Amino acid sequence: MARANKSAPAPSESPNATETKSMAKKKPESSDDSALRLSLLREMLLMRRFEERTAEAYALGKIGGFCHLYIGQEAVGAGAISVLRPDDYVITSYRDHGQALARGITPRSVMAELFGRIDGCSKGKGGSMHLFDRNTNFLGGHGIVAGHIPIATGVGFAIKYRGGDQVCLCFFGEAAVNNGAFHEALNMAALWQLPVVYLVENNRYGMGTALERASSVNDIAERACSYDMPNEVVDGQDVIAVREAVTRAVARARGENTPTLIEVRTYRFMGHSMSDAVSGTYRSKEELDEYMKRDPIAVLRAQMEQRGEWSDDKMAAIDDEVRAIVEDAWNFADESPEPPLEALTEDVYVDTTSDTDTGVAAAGER
Amino acid sequence: MAIITYRDALNQALREEMQRDDRVFIMGEEVAVYQGAYKVSKGLLQEFGEMRVVDTPITELGFAGVGVGAAMVGLRPIIEFMTWNFALLALDQVVNAAAKMLSMSGGQFNIPIVFRGPNGAALQLSAQHSQSWESWLAHIPGLKVVAPGTPYDAKGLLKSAIRDDNPVMFLEGEMLYNIKGEVPEGEYTIPLGKAQVKREGDHVTIISYGKMINVANQAADILAKDGIRAEVIDLLTLRPIDTETIIASVKKTNRAVVVEEGWEICGMGAQIVDYVQRDCFDDLDAPVLRVHQVDVPMPYAKNLERAAKPDAQKTVAAVRQVLYLD
Ligand SMILES: Cc1ncc(C[n+]2csc(CCOP(=O)(O)OP(=O)(O)O)c2C)c(N)n1
Ligand SMILES: [Mg+2]
C-alpha cells in the first residue's frame, strides 16, 4: 500500500515559526489561490467572532451545560472541510462549533442550538455538544470520547457498499487515540479499505492531561503504522497546509478507497470547557502565550501580506461583515422560542407506520 | 460537628482509608495532577504520590480491567469514572469480570474494588451525559450498589465500600458535590445494606436514595405544610437492598411513593414496588406510585430538561394521589 510521505509538511516544533514548508513551496499562483485564502480567512474569522460571542452568551446564562470552544484551532476545521464536496460526510466530537460553521450550517441555527431553542439545528435537544444537520451531511457532535470514530468507519462502509465516491471526514482529539474504539475503527477501515479520513486534532491536551502523560507514543501519526494505514503530520496553525494534507487524503479515499490518519498539530487557546481555567493548573501562562503567537488567523494574514493580498481596509470590512452575521445569529437565537413541551416526547422513535420510511429512503438517496 | 460539602466528605473518606491501608490506591482520569475533574481527589497526589494516585488515559475499559487485575492479586483499587456515563465503556470489566470472578472461580478470587463517580443528570448536559445507571448495576449479582445523598452518608458509606471485600459501585452526583451537611470529626462508618428512616411520619412512605433523597425531603416539607406527615426512607444501598425497613414503614403508613432519578421501565422503583406488593399486599390502601425521569433521552433545552426530571412538585402530586386528595 502506498504510504504518504511522512515527512511532508512537518510543522516546526517551535511554536514561533511562521514559515512552513507548504508556504515555501514554489508553485504557480493563480487568482483562485488568493480567492481561496480570502475565503478561508473569512471562515476562520467567522468562527472566532462566533465563539467570542458564545463565551459571552455562556457568561450570561443563555447557554448552559458543557461548552467547548474551538478558538486557536480554526485552521483545522476551515482547511479540512474546504476540501470536501457537499455530498461528503463530516463527523466530530463535542468541540464542534467551528466545524459546523465551516460545513455551512447557518450561524443562526448553530447559535439557536446553543441557546436551546426550537430553531436550533438539533431543535434545541442537543446543545453545544450535539450539533447535527442532515442537509450538509454533518453527522454530529458526539460526547463520548472516541465513540464516533467507529461510526465514521461505518459511514465509510456504507459509501463503499453503495459504490459511491464520497468520503467521510472524522475529527477527534489526540486523547481519543488512547481509547480502544480508535484502534478497532482504524483496523477495520484499513482491513476493508474504506474511504475515511481520520483527522486527529492534536491540541496537546485532553482536558488537563498532556499528551506525553497519556500516550506511550508521542507521534500520533505513527499509530497508523499498526494498521498499515497512510498517515501524515501537518501544522494545524497553517490553514493552507491543513487543506493540502486533507486534499491528498481525500484523493486517496475517493480514488483508491484508502483511509488515512492525519495528525494535525494545533493548540487550544481557551480552557477545555467553560469551567476550566485557561492556564495555571496543567499548562503555564508562558506556554499559552508562546502558542498564541501562532494564531491561525495571524499565520494566514502573514501569508497574505507576503503576497500583497492584505489590506487593512478590506480586512476591516470582512470583520464587520462576520460580526454582523454573528450579531444576527445572536438576535435570531434570542428571539427563537423554547421548544414546546410536546417536543419532550417527540423524536425518540420514528413512526415506521407512516409512508415516510426515512431509513430506506436515506439509503437510496444519499 | 463540622459542616462540610459532600465533595470534602468523600475526600476525607479517601484520605483516611488510604492512610489506613496501603493496598488502597485511586486511579482514573484527571484524579492526580488536575486534582479530580470534580476535585474529589484534591490533595491526594501530594500526600500519597503517583503510585497511589494514578492519572489514566481516556481508556475506561482498560483501566477498569487494570483495577480488576490488581484486586485479583491483593490490592484494593478505587477506580474513579469521571462520570458513570463513561463507565458504559467499562461495563464488560465490571459485569463480566469483577461481578462474577468469585463465583466463576468457585470462591477462590474475590475482587475488593470500588468503582465510583457521579451518576445521573446535572444541568443541561444533554442526552449522552445525563443518565442514571443504578438499575443496570443493581441488576447484576455479585455487585454491591451504593448511592448516598448527604455528606454524612457519603463519607461513612465510602469508607465501608473501600473496606468491603466485594466490588462496590458507588454512585455520587455532580449536583451533590456542593451540598453541605454535618460530618463528625472522628472515625465512623455506615454499614452497607441498611436503609435509614430519614424522617418519621405515618400518612405515607416516600422511598428514595441518592440525589433524589433531597427531592423526597423537599416534598415532605411541602406536604407538612398541608398537615401531611410523610415518612422518608433513604435506601443508601440498592444492592443488597434493605427490604425490612421499607416493609415496616409501609405496614405503618399503608401508602408508598418511590422517587428515583432514572427512567421508569425496569427502573429501581419497579423492584421496590415488587417487594412492597409481595409483603404488604393486605396493608396497602392505594397503588404504589413512582416518580422518575420521563421516558426520553435527556434533552438539552432548559425547559424540556426541567420537564423531564423528577422533582419535589411531581413527588407531592404523587403523594396526594395515593392519599386520594386530588
Ligand atoms: C469516554 C469518555 N471519557 C471521558 C470523557 C470526559 N472528557 C470529555 S473531553 C475529554 C478530553 C478529550 O481530549 P481530546 O480527545 O484531546 O479532545 P479535546 O478536548 O482536546 O478537543 C474528556 C476526558 C468523555 N466525554 N468520554
Ligand atoms: Mg486534545
XYZ file of C-alpha atoms and ligand atoms in Angstrom:
719
model
C 0.000 0.000 0.000
C 1.243 3.436 -0.887
C 2.328 5.332 2.145
C 2.072 9.057 2.373
C 5.353 10.811 2.760
C 5.605 11.110 6.495
C 7.982 13.993 6.312
C 5.519 16.059 4.283
C 4.637 19.455 5.727
C 6.145 18.752 9.123
C 5.356 21.610 11.426
C 8.248 23.171 13.175
C 8.379 22.165 16.810
C 8.844 25.791 17.665
C 5.525 27.467 18.119
C 7.150 30.653 16.904
C 7.827 29.555 13.394
C 5.558 31.273 10.936
C 7.124 29.696 7.875
C 6.035 26.264 6.809
C 7.223 24.052 4.039
C 3.982 24.262 2.172
C 4.286 28.022 2.073
C 7.847 27.940 0.900
C 6.942 25.555 -1.865
C 7.162 27.307 -5.226
C 4.189 26.682 -7.370
C 2.379 28.879 -9.832
C -0.085 31.178 -8.134
C -3.474 31.780 -9.608
C -6.168 34.255 -8.705
C -8.071 31.244 -7.406
C -5.437 30.781 -4.724
C -5.859 34.294 -3.456
C -9.639 33.945 -3.510
C -9.244 30.733 -1.553
C -7.069 32.410 1.047
C -9.565 35.181 1.403
C -12.462 32.799 1.863
C -10.547 30.734 4.425
C -9.701 33.893 6.302
C -13.320 34.884 6.340
C -14.297 31.399 7.514
C -11.844 31.493 10.395
C -12.880 34.984 11.387
C -16.490 33.914 11.436
C -15.647 31.023 13.758
C -13.605 33.301 16.004
C -16.225 36.018 16.307
C -18.972 33.467 16.694
C -17.228 31.817 19.610
C -16.245 35.051 21.283
C -19.946 35.807 21.442
C -20.631 32.217 22.515
C -18.434 32.769 25.556
C -20.364 35.948 26.375
C -23.689 34.202 25.998
C -22.444 31.456 28.301
C -21.461 34.001 30.933
C -24.936 35.499 30.658
C -26.529 32.102 31.199
C -28.061 31.972 27.734
C -26.038 28.837 27.045
C -25.730 26.067 29.634
C -24.110 22.702 30.164
C -20.740 21.764 28.729
C -19.446 24.100 26.045
C -16.072 23.582 24.354
C -14.576 26.364 22.276
C -12.515 25.898 19.123
C -10.584 29.160 19.407
C -6.999 28.554 18.266
C -7.918 25.512 16.207
C -9.936 27.246 13.480
C -7.472 26.479 10.697
C -8.091 22.765 11.161
C -11.822 22.786 10.570
C -11.704 25.533 7.967
C -8.877 23.999 5.943
C -10.069 20.407 6.124
C -13.727 20.995 5.389
C -12.909 23.341 2.499
C -11.695 20.280 0.604
C -14.982 18.392 0.751
C -17.846 18.120 -1.685
C -21.364 18.813 -0.440
C -22.225 15.117 -0.552
C -19.273 14.068 1.607
C -19.777 13.439 5.299
C -18.369 15.104 8.404
C -18.458 13.703 11.925
C -16.818 15.123 15.003
C -16.638 15.298 18.773
C -18.262 17.745 21.231
C -15.842 20.539 20.167
C -17.964 21.062 17.116
C -19.000 24.705 16.642
C -16.217 25.620 14.214
C -16.639 22.552 12.063
C -20.402 23.013 11.941
C -19.960 26.574 10.682
C -17.302 25.538 8.185
C -19.622 22.866 6.867
C -22.207 25.513 6.167
C -24.712 25.050 8.973
C -26.061 28.557 9.381
C -24.722 30.638 12.251
C -28.355 31.259 13.157
C -29.211 27.621 13.637
C -25.950 26.871 15.450
C -26.469 29.768 17.874
C -30.109 28.831 18.360
C -28.980 25.306 19.235
C -26.527 26.654 21.792
C -29.376 28.705 23.275
C -31.550 25.576 23.438
C -34.199 26.937 21.117
C -36.567 25.357 18.620
C -34.789 26.823 15.578
C -31.520 25.180 16.533
C -30.039 22.637 14.115
C -30.964 19.868 16.596
C -34.218 21.577 17.651
C -32.692 22.585 20.973
C -32.375 18.987 22.116
C -28.683 18.501 21.527
C -26.976 21.700 22.623
C -23.352 22.654 22.115
C -22.013 19.100 22.048
C -24.575 17.671 19.665
C -24.859 19.781 16.533
C -26.369 17.759 13.675
C -27.502 18.733 10.197
C -28.853 16.351 7.619
C -28.755 18.966 4.848
C -24.994 19.315 4.996
C -24.278 15.680 5.909
C -22.995 16.835 9.267
C -23.331 13.659 11.302
C -22.898 15.164 14.677
C -21.129 16.392 17.534
C -20.608 13.405 19.837
C -19.986 13.495 23.568
C -18.284 10.224 24.362
C -14.568 10.486 23.644
C -13.711 8.262 20.634
C -17.258 6.938 20.420
C -17.833 8.430 16.986
C -14.661 7.049 15.378
C -16.177 3.620 14.642
C -19.290 5.441 13.421
C -17.105 7.171 10.819
C -15.825 3.764 9.780
C -19.434 2.682 9.392
C -20.149 5.670 7.177
C -17.156 4.676 5.059
C -18.537 1.145 4.901
C -21.890 2.452 3.654
C -20.198 4.569 0.978
C -18.306 1.578 -0.332
C -21.376 -0.650 -0.035
C -23.333 1.710 -2.263
C -20.463 2.095 -4.696
C -20.301 5.843 -4.071
C -17.263 8.075 -4.295
C -17.910 10.195 -1.232
C -15.591 10.351 1.751
C -16.174 10.633 5.448
C -14.023 13.121 7.356
C -13.788 12.321 11.043
C -12.364 14.785 13.581
C -11.280 13.839 17.100
C -8.833 14.924 19.774
C -5.418 13.412 20.445
C -6.623 11.946 23.727
C -9.140 9.807 21.842
C -6.388 7.723 20.241
C -5.748 6.001 23.555
C -9.225 4.574 23.548
C -9.927 1.134 22.153
C -12.625 2.451 19.821
C -9.983 4.330 17.811
C -7.912 1.201 17.257
C -10.842 -1.014 16.408
C -12.168 1.566 13.951
C -8.860 2.127 12.151
C -8.154 -1.554 11.877
C -11.464 -2.207 10.175
C -11.101 0.795 7.865
C -7.666 -0.355 6.731
C -8.706 -4.001 6.528
C -11.739 -3.254 4.388
C -10.199 -0.249 2.588
C -12.838 2.319 3.427
C -12.940 5.956 2.251
C -12.458 7.630 5.598
C -10.100 10.445 6.614
C -9.321 10.264 10.312
C -8.133 13.649 11.437
C -6.607 13.957 14.914
C -6.612 17.472 16.266
C -3.575 17.243 18.473
C -4.018 20.285 20.695
C -1.568 18.792 23.216
C -4.110 18.225 25.991
C -7.024 16.012 26.776
C -8.751 18.121 29.375
C -5.895 18.629 31.887
C -3.678 15.782 30.745
C -0.754 16.484 28.445
C -0.286 14.111 25.545
C 3.002 12.726 26.918
C 1.291 11.821 30.191
C -1.356 9.732 28.474
C 0.212 8.190 25.396
C 3.194 5.834 25.117
C 3.754 7.154 21.590
C 4.156 10.885 21.169
C 3.959 10.983 17.385
C 0.347 10.172 16.969
C 0.581 9.694 13.218
C 2.727 6.638 13.974
C -0.271 4.922 15.452
C -1.422 4.373 11.877
C 1.521 2.017 11.299
C -0.236 -0.627 13.391
C -2.890 -0.729 10.707
C -0.625 -0.210 7.714
C -2.514 2.993 7.024
C -1.119 6.055 5.213
C -0.503 8.892 7.610
C 0.991 12.325 7.830
C 1.681 15.143 10.233
C 0.660 18.676 9.456
C 0.931 22.118 11.009
C -2.542 22.890 12.238
C -1.999 26.609 12.556
C -1.477 26.880 8.810
C -4.828 26.559 7.122
C -3.282 26.052 3.686
C -1.090 23.227 4.930
C -4.108 21.554 6.507
C -6.011 21.946 3.280
C -3.211 20.384 1.246
C -2.837 17.402 3.547
C -6.556 16.767 3.569
C -6.659 17.150 -0.202
C -4.134 14.309 -0.507
C -6.053 12.145 1.936
C -9.395 12.797 0.286
C -7.942 11.932 -3.108
C -6.692 8.636 -1.668
C -10.086 7.936 -0.133
C -12.087 8.845 -3.219
C -9.833 7.278 -5.785
C -8.482 4.221 -4.017
C -10.818 3.653 -1.075
C -7.815 4.079 1.154
C -8.186 5.561 4.630
C -5.645 8.000 6.068
C -4.722 9.159 9.545
C -3.713 12.824 9.621
C -2.199 14.257 12.768
C -2.805 17.980 12.836
C -0.681 19.793 15.420
C -2.618 22.644 16.911
C -3.366 24.262 20.249
C -6.441 25.343 22.126
C -6.296 28.950 23.289
C -9.127 28.623 25.809
C -9.808 26.237 28.683
C -11.036 22.720 27.916
C -14.595 23.830 28.599
C -16.141 26.874 30.206
C -15.332 25.735 33.757
C -11.639 25.084 33.081
C -9.107 27.845 33.689
C -7.240 28.923 30.557
C -3.872 28.239 32.192
C -2.412 27.655 35.612
C -3.043 24.041 36.586
C -1.737 21.865 33.816
C -0.152 24.376 31.423
C 1.668 27.607 32.118
C 0.765 31.096 31.057
C 4.142 31.228 29.277
C 3.388 28.154 27.230
C -0.010 29.522 26.282
C 1.486 32.871 25.282
C 4.077 31.135 23.110
C 1.466 29.159 21.231
C -0.817 32.153 20.889
C 1.859 33.817 18.812
C 0.862 31.351 16.132
C -2.757 32.311 15.945
C -4.055 30.616 12.779
C -5.633 33.850 11.615
C -2.335 35.700 12.023
C -0.462 32.936 10.211
C -2.718 33.253 7.196
C -2.545 37.000 7.412
C 1.246 36.829 7.210
C 0.986 34.638 4.135
C -1.371 37.100 2.520
C 0.794 40.074 3.404
C 3.758 38.373 1.827
C 1.820 38.114 -1.396
C 0.496 41.635 -1.248
C -3.034 40.373 -0.747
C -3.638 42.042 2.553
C -5.230 45.397 3.022
C -6.378 46.651 6.366
C -9.485 48.179 4.876
C -10.563 45.033 3.115
C -9.981 43.061 6.279
C -11.897 45.519 8.396
C -14.793 45.181 6.000
C -14.710 41.383 6.302
C -14.531 41.606 10.055
C -17.518 43.937 10.100
C -19.387 41.571 7.870
C -18.796 38.496 10.046
C -19.543 40.447 13.208
C -22.860 41.435 11.684
C -23.579 37.797 10.829
C -22.817 36.764 14.399
C -24.932 39.588 15.774
C -27.784 38.490 13.588
C -27.322 34.895 14.773
C -27.433 36.020 18.409
C -30.607 38.047 17.872
C -32.202 35.224 15.949
C -31.345 32.729 18.693
C -32.520 35.067 21.409
C -35.886 35.522 19.751
C -36.361 31.887 18.805
C -38.861 30.237 21.171
C -38.041 27.469 23.602
C -39.158 24.104 22.237
C -42.816 23.415 23.080
C -43.343 20.940 25.918
C -44.876 18.428 23.496
C -41.433 18.189 21.910
C -40.200 16.385 25.019
C -41.578 13.034 23.928
C -41.007 13.524 20.204
C -38.127 12.093 18.206
C -37.489 9.103 20.417
C -38.697 6.750 17.695
C -39.534 7.385 14.059
C -43.020 6.431 13.056
C -42.480 3.400 10.839
C -46.198 3.013 10.249
C -46.259 6.122 8.067
C -45.273 6.249 4.382
C -42.076 8.152 5.038
C -39.748 5.333 5.934
C -36.729 7.562 6.399
C -34.285 4.717 6.818
C -34.940 3.144 3.439
C -35.258 6.439 1.589
C -31.981 7.664 3.005
C -30.107 4.556 1.889
C -31.319 5.003 -1.665
C -30.862 8.729 -1.925
C -27.735 9.592 -0.146
C -19.814 18.781 64.219
C -18.191 20.313 61.182
C -20.346 21.391 58.264
C -18.623 20.263 55.068
C -19.503 19.554 51.457
C -20.317 16.164 50.018
C -17.133 16.547 47.942
C -14.990 17.104 51.044
C -16.690 14.263 52.866
C -15.693 11.899 50.058
C -12.215 13.376 50.031
C -11.856 12.684 53.768
C -13.023 9.111 53.322
C -10.486 8.524 50.533
C -7.678 10.091 52.531
C -8.447 8.208 55.742
C -8.743 4.863 54.004
C -5.525 5.423 52.055
C -3.771 6.273 55.302
C -5.220 3.215 56.989
C -4.367 0.639 54.314
C -1.511 0.970 51.862
C -3.084 -1.523 49.481
C -5.698 1.114 48.681
C -4.961 3.253 45.631
C -7.035 5.512 43.372
C -6.925 5.521 39.588
C -8.868 7.398 36.918
C -8.953 10.314 34.504
C -7.647 13.577 35.964
C -7.572 12.242 39.540
C -3.954 13.252 40.200
C -2.406 16.366 38.632
C -5.738 18.040 37.887
C -6.897 17.112 41.422
C -10.025 15.428 40.110
C -12.462 16.532 37.416
C -14.796 17.416 40.304
C -11.973 17.859 42.836
C -12.963 14.842 44.909
C -9.359 13.610 44.940
C -7.909 17.020 45.775
C -4.571 16.833 47.576
C -4.242 13.058 47.363
C -1.404 13.104 44.816
C 0.570 15.426 47.084
C 0.011 13.207 50.112
C 0.294 9.727 48.614
C 2.396 10.127 45.471
C 1.935 8.961 41.936
C 1.998 5.230 42.549
C -1.166 5.502 44.624
C -2.912 8.354 42.840
C -2.802 7.496 39.178
C -3.889 9.532 36.154
C -5.003 7.370 33.264
C -5.526 7.910 29.560
C -9.174 8.115 28.428
C -9.452 4.385 28.352
C -12.234 3.315 30.670
C -12.384 -0.334 29.661
C -8.638 -0.568 30.057
C -8.246 0.954 33.478
C -11.340 -0.798 34.860
C -9.605 -4.029 33.848
C -6.363 -2.871 35.424
C -8.328 -2.375 38.618
C -9.809 -5.858 38.477
C -6.406 -7.426 37.849
C -4.811 -5.558 40.717
C -7.666 -6.541 43.010
C -7.409 -10.174 41.977
C -3.905 -10.371 43.381
C -4.362 -8.427 46.568
C -4.594 -4.663 46.048
C -7.693 -2.640 46.859
C -8.322 -0.269 43.952
C -10.664 2.669 43.867
C -11.468 3.326 40.216
C -12.907 6.755 39.515
C -15.100 7.227 36.473
C -15.229 10.892 35.504
C -18.938 10.176 35.249
C -20.875 6.927 35.082
C -21.852 7.804 31.506
C -18.298 6.914 30.518
C -18.373 3.775 32.645
C -20.536 2.257 29.937
C -17.307 1.653 28.071
C -16.021 -0.301 31.063
C -19.072 -2.397 31.802
C -17.545 -5.524 30.344
C -14.884 -5.482 33.056
C -17.397 -4.533 35.730
C -20.028 -7.103 34.798
C -18.105 -9.913 33.124
C -15.046 -9.782 35.336
C -15.490 -8.009 38.681
C -19.017 -9.222 39.395
C -18.541 -12.894 38.652
C -14.891 -13.689 39.359
C -15.660 -15.084 42.812
C -18.425 -17.298 41.524
C -16.593 -18.446 38.391
C -13.550 -19.374 40.419
C -15.570 -21.346 42.904
C -14.857 -18.869 45.670
C -11.112 -18.518 45.083
C -10.832 -14.972 43.752
C -12.808 -12.156 45.308
C -12.488 -8.644 43.852
C -12.243 -5.947 46.523
C -12.710 -2.891 44.335
C -14.717 0.322 44.367
C -15.920 1.878 41.121
C -17.096 5.386 41.848
C -18.118 8.659 40.204
C -21.069 10.930 39.565
C -24.272 9.329 38.314
C -27.374 10.958 36.859
C -28.105 14.321 35.344
C -26.579 17.684 36.190
C -27.731 20.795 34.315
C -28.238 20.909 30.544
C -25.633 18.296 29.734
C -27.920 16.683 27.185
C -28.537 13.047 26.328
C -25.129 11.383 26.497
C -24.103 12.979 29.787
C -27.317 12.788 31.832
C -28.051 9.210 32.731
C -28.747 7.180 35.868
C -27.324 3.729 35.753
C -28.284 2.294 39.151
C -30.865 -0.144 37.855
C -28.381 -1.537 35.321
C -25.830 -2.114 38.047
C -28.262 -3.349 40.673
C -29.387 -5.971 38.176
C -26.069 -7.775 38.431
C -25.479 -10.472 41.076
C -22.008 -10.060 42.540
C -22.066 -6.275 42.618
C -22.999 -4.060 45.528
C -24.532 -0.702 44.690
C -24.439 2.306 46.992
C -25.968 5.751 46.428
C -25.585 8.296 49.240
C -27.378 11.655 49.100
C -25.779 13.552 52.017
C -22.193 14.352 53.091
C -22.525 12.273 56.264
C -23.708 9.211 54.392
C -21.215 9.722 51.586
C -18.259 9.565 53.950
C -19.436 6.684 56.110
C -20.527 4.587 53.163
C -17.419 5.197 51.075
C -15.242 4.012 53.949
C -17.317 0.842 54.225
C -17.234 0.376 50.451
C -13.430 0.551 50.427
C -13.225 -1.973 53.277
C -15.718 -4.322 51.640
C -14.197 -7.400 50.016
C -16.583 -7.277 47.060
C -16.954 -4.996 44.040
C -18.908 -1.923 45.145
C -20.450 0.547 42.688
C -20.514 3.919 44.393
C -22.873 6.424 42.798
C -22.289 10.079 43.561
C -23.807 13.125 41.855
C -22.447 16.199 40.163
C -25.244 18.198 41.732
C -24.450 16.706 45.136
C -20.785 17.676 45.399
C -21.517 21.169 46.705
C -24.253 20.135 49.141
C -23.261 20.816 52.743
C -24.040 18.830 55.852
C -22.806 17.812 59.275
C -19.975 15.318 59.391
C -18.380 14.274 62.710
C -14.654 14.870 63.160
C -13.870 11.342 64.281
C -13.828 7.978 62.594
C -17.148 6.372 61.671
C -18.510 4.021 59.071
C -22.032 3.283 57.874
C -22.817 -0.358 57.086
C -23.724 -1.292 53.527
C -27.122 -2.891 53.053
C -29.001 -0.852 55.669
C -31.636 1.768 54.861
C -32.352 4.732 57.113
C -35.580 6.397 58.100
C -34.606 9.992 57.354
C -37.883 11.441 58.601
C -40.715 9.855 60.537
C -44.341 10.082 59.515
C -47.469 7.990 59.442
C -49.503 9.084 56.418
C -47.333 7.875 53.567
C -43.883 6.414 52.933
C -41.604 8.081 50.390
C -38.787 5.735 49.384
C -35.750 7.132 47.637
C -31.948 7.200 47.504
C -29.002 9.199 46.227
C -29.609 12.699 44.940
C -33.368 12.092 44.969
C -33.431 11.783 48.753
C -33.123 15.552 48.808
C -36.114 15.810 46.482
C -38.051 13.454 48.762
C -37.201 15.601 51.786
C -38.264 18.767 49.981
C -41.539 17.140 49.044
C -42.060 16.069 52.669
C -41.520 19.690 53.766
C -44.119 20.925 51.303
C -46.573 18.198 52.350
C -46.041 19.025 56.025
C -47.483 22.471 55.391
C -50.739 20.752 54.499
C -50.563 18.569 57.563
C -49.414 15.504 55.646
C -46.826 13.513 57.595
C -44.580 11.666 55.179
C -42.039 9.101 56.324
C -38.903 9.330 54.196
C -36.758 6.231 53.736
C -33.269 6.543 52.299
C -32.187 3.191 50.913
C -28.475 4.164 50.810
C -27.584 0.729 49.436
C -29.546 -0.565 46.428
C -27.930 -3.977 46.404
C -28.197 -5.693 48.812
C -31.436 -3.859 49.477
C -32.885 -3.462 52.963
C -36.467 -4.589 52.374
C -37.199 -4.842 56.105
C -37.073 -1.112 56.651
C -39.281 -0.497 53.607
C -41.839 -3.059 54.618
C -42.034 -1.994 58.258
C -42.734 1.557 57.140
C -45.354 0.685 54.537
C -47.128 -1.572 57.020
C -47.397 1.513 59.215
C -48.401 4.112 56.596
C -50.275 1.858 54.131
C -49.209 4.051 51.223
C -45.990 4.498 49.334
C -44.325 6.553 46.615
C -40.905 5.728 45.157
C -38.725 8.548 43.826
C -35.840 7.693 41.514
C -33.743 9.637 39.051
C -33.662 7.183 36.178
C -36.169 6.005 33.601
C -39.327 4.149 34.503
C -39.042 0.891 32.573
C -37.104 -1.704 34.599
C -36.037 1.048 36.993
C -35.067 0.589 40.652
C -38.577 1.644 41.645
C -40.113 -1.295 39.836
C -38.134 -3.649 42.044
C -39.121 -1.785 45.194
C -42.793 -1.868 44.227
C -42.436 -5.601 43.730
C -41.150 -6.086 47.279
C -43.973 -3.928 48.597
C -46.732 -5.747 46.730
C -45.365 -9.094 47.856
C -45.093 -8.292 51.518
C -47.620 -5.516 52.083
C -50.458 -6.533 49.776
C -53.061 -6.521 52.516
C -51.707 -3.357 54.097
C -51.917 -1.129 51.038
C -54.674 1.469 50.799
C -53.610 2.680 47.346
C -51.450 1.532 44.438
C -47.794 2.391 44.937
C -46.771 5.222 42.598
C -43.409 6.049 41.107
C -41.761 9.368 40.302
C -38.955 9.148 37.752
C -37.465 10.735 34.648
C -39.782 10.981 31.647
C -39.090 8.082 29.297
C -36.888 10.008 26.830
C -33.169 10.719 26.317
C -32.430 13.856 28.328
C -32.951 16.963 26.168
C -30.633 19.989 26.310
C -33.203 22.827 26.284
C -33.704 24.156 29.786
C -37.486 23.936 29.782
C -37.552 20.409 28.370
C -34.903 19.222 30.791
C -36.877 20.598 33.707
C -39.998 18.857 32.437
C -38.120 15.561 32.043
C -36.652 15.377 35.535
C -38.340 14.094 38.666
C -38.799 16.859 41.244
C -40.481 17.790 44.502
C -43.657 19.004 42.789
C -44.096 15.731 40.952
C -43.461 13.879 44.216
C -46.042 15.961 46.069
C -48.562 15.256 43.318
C -47.912 11.508 43.562
C -48.282 11.562 47.342
C -51.555 13.478 47.112
C -52.743 10.898 44.623
C -52.021 7.915 46.865
C -53.795 9.789 49.644
C -56.735 10.361 47.294
C -56.564 14.083 47.969
C -56.820 15.221 44.359
C -15.355 8.043 27.211
C -15.221 9.394 27.802
N -14.418 9.563 28.882
C -14.261 10.776 29.428
C -14.917 11.867 28.917
C -14.721 13.248 29.528
N -13.945 14.075 28.612
C -14.549 14.912 27.758
S -13.474 15.647 26.746
C -12.145 14.894 27.445
C -10.780 15.176 26.913
C -10.637 14.804 25.465
O -9.456 15.313 24.930
P -9.116 15.230 23.400
O -9.601 13.940 22.830
O -7.691 15.533 23.238
O -10.025 16.367 22.725
P -10.001 17.932 23.019
O -10.958 18.151 24.137
O -8.620 18.325 23.336
O -10.538 18.550 21.769
C -12.571 14.066 28.483
C -11.689 13.290 29.358
C -15.776 11.641 27.817
N -16.505 12.634 27.287
N -15.902 10.414 27.275
Mg -6.804 17.394 22.922
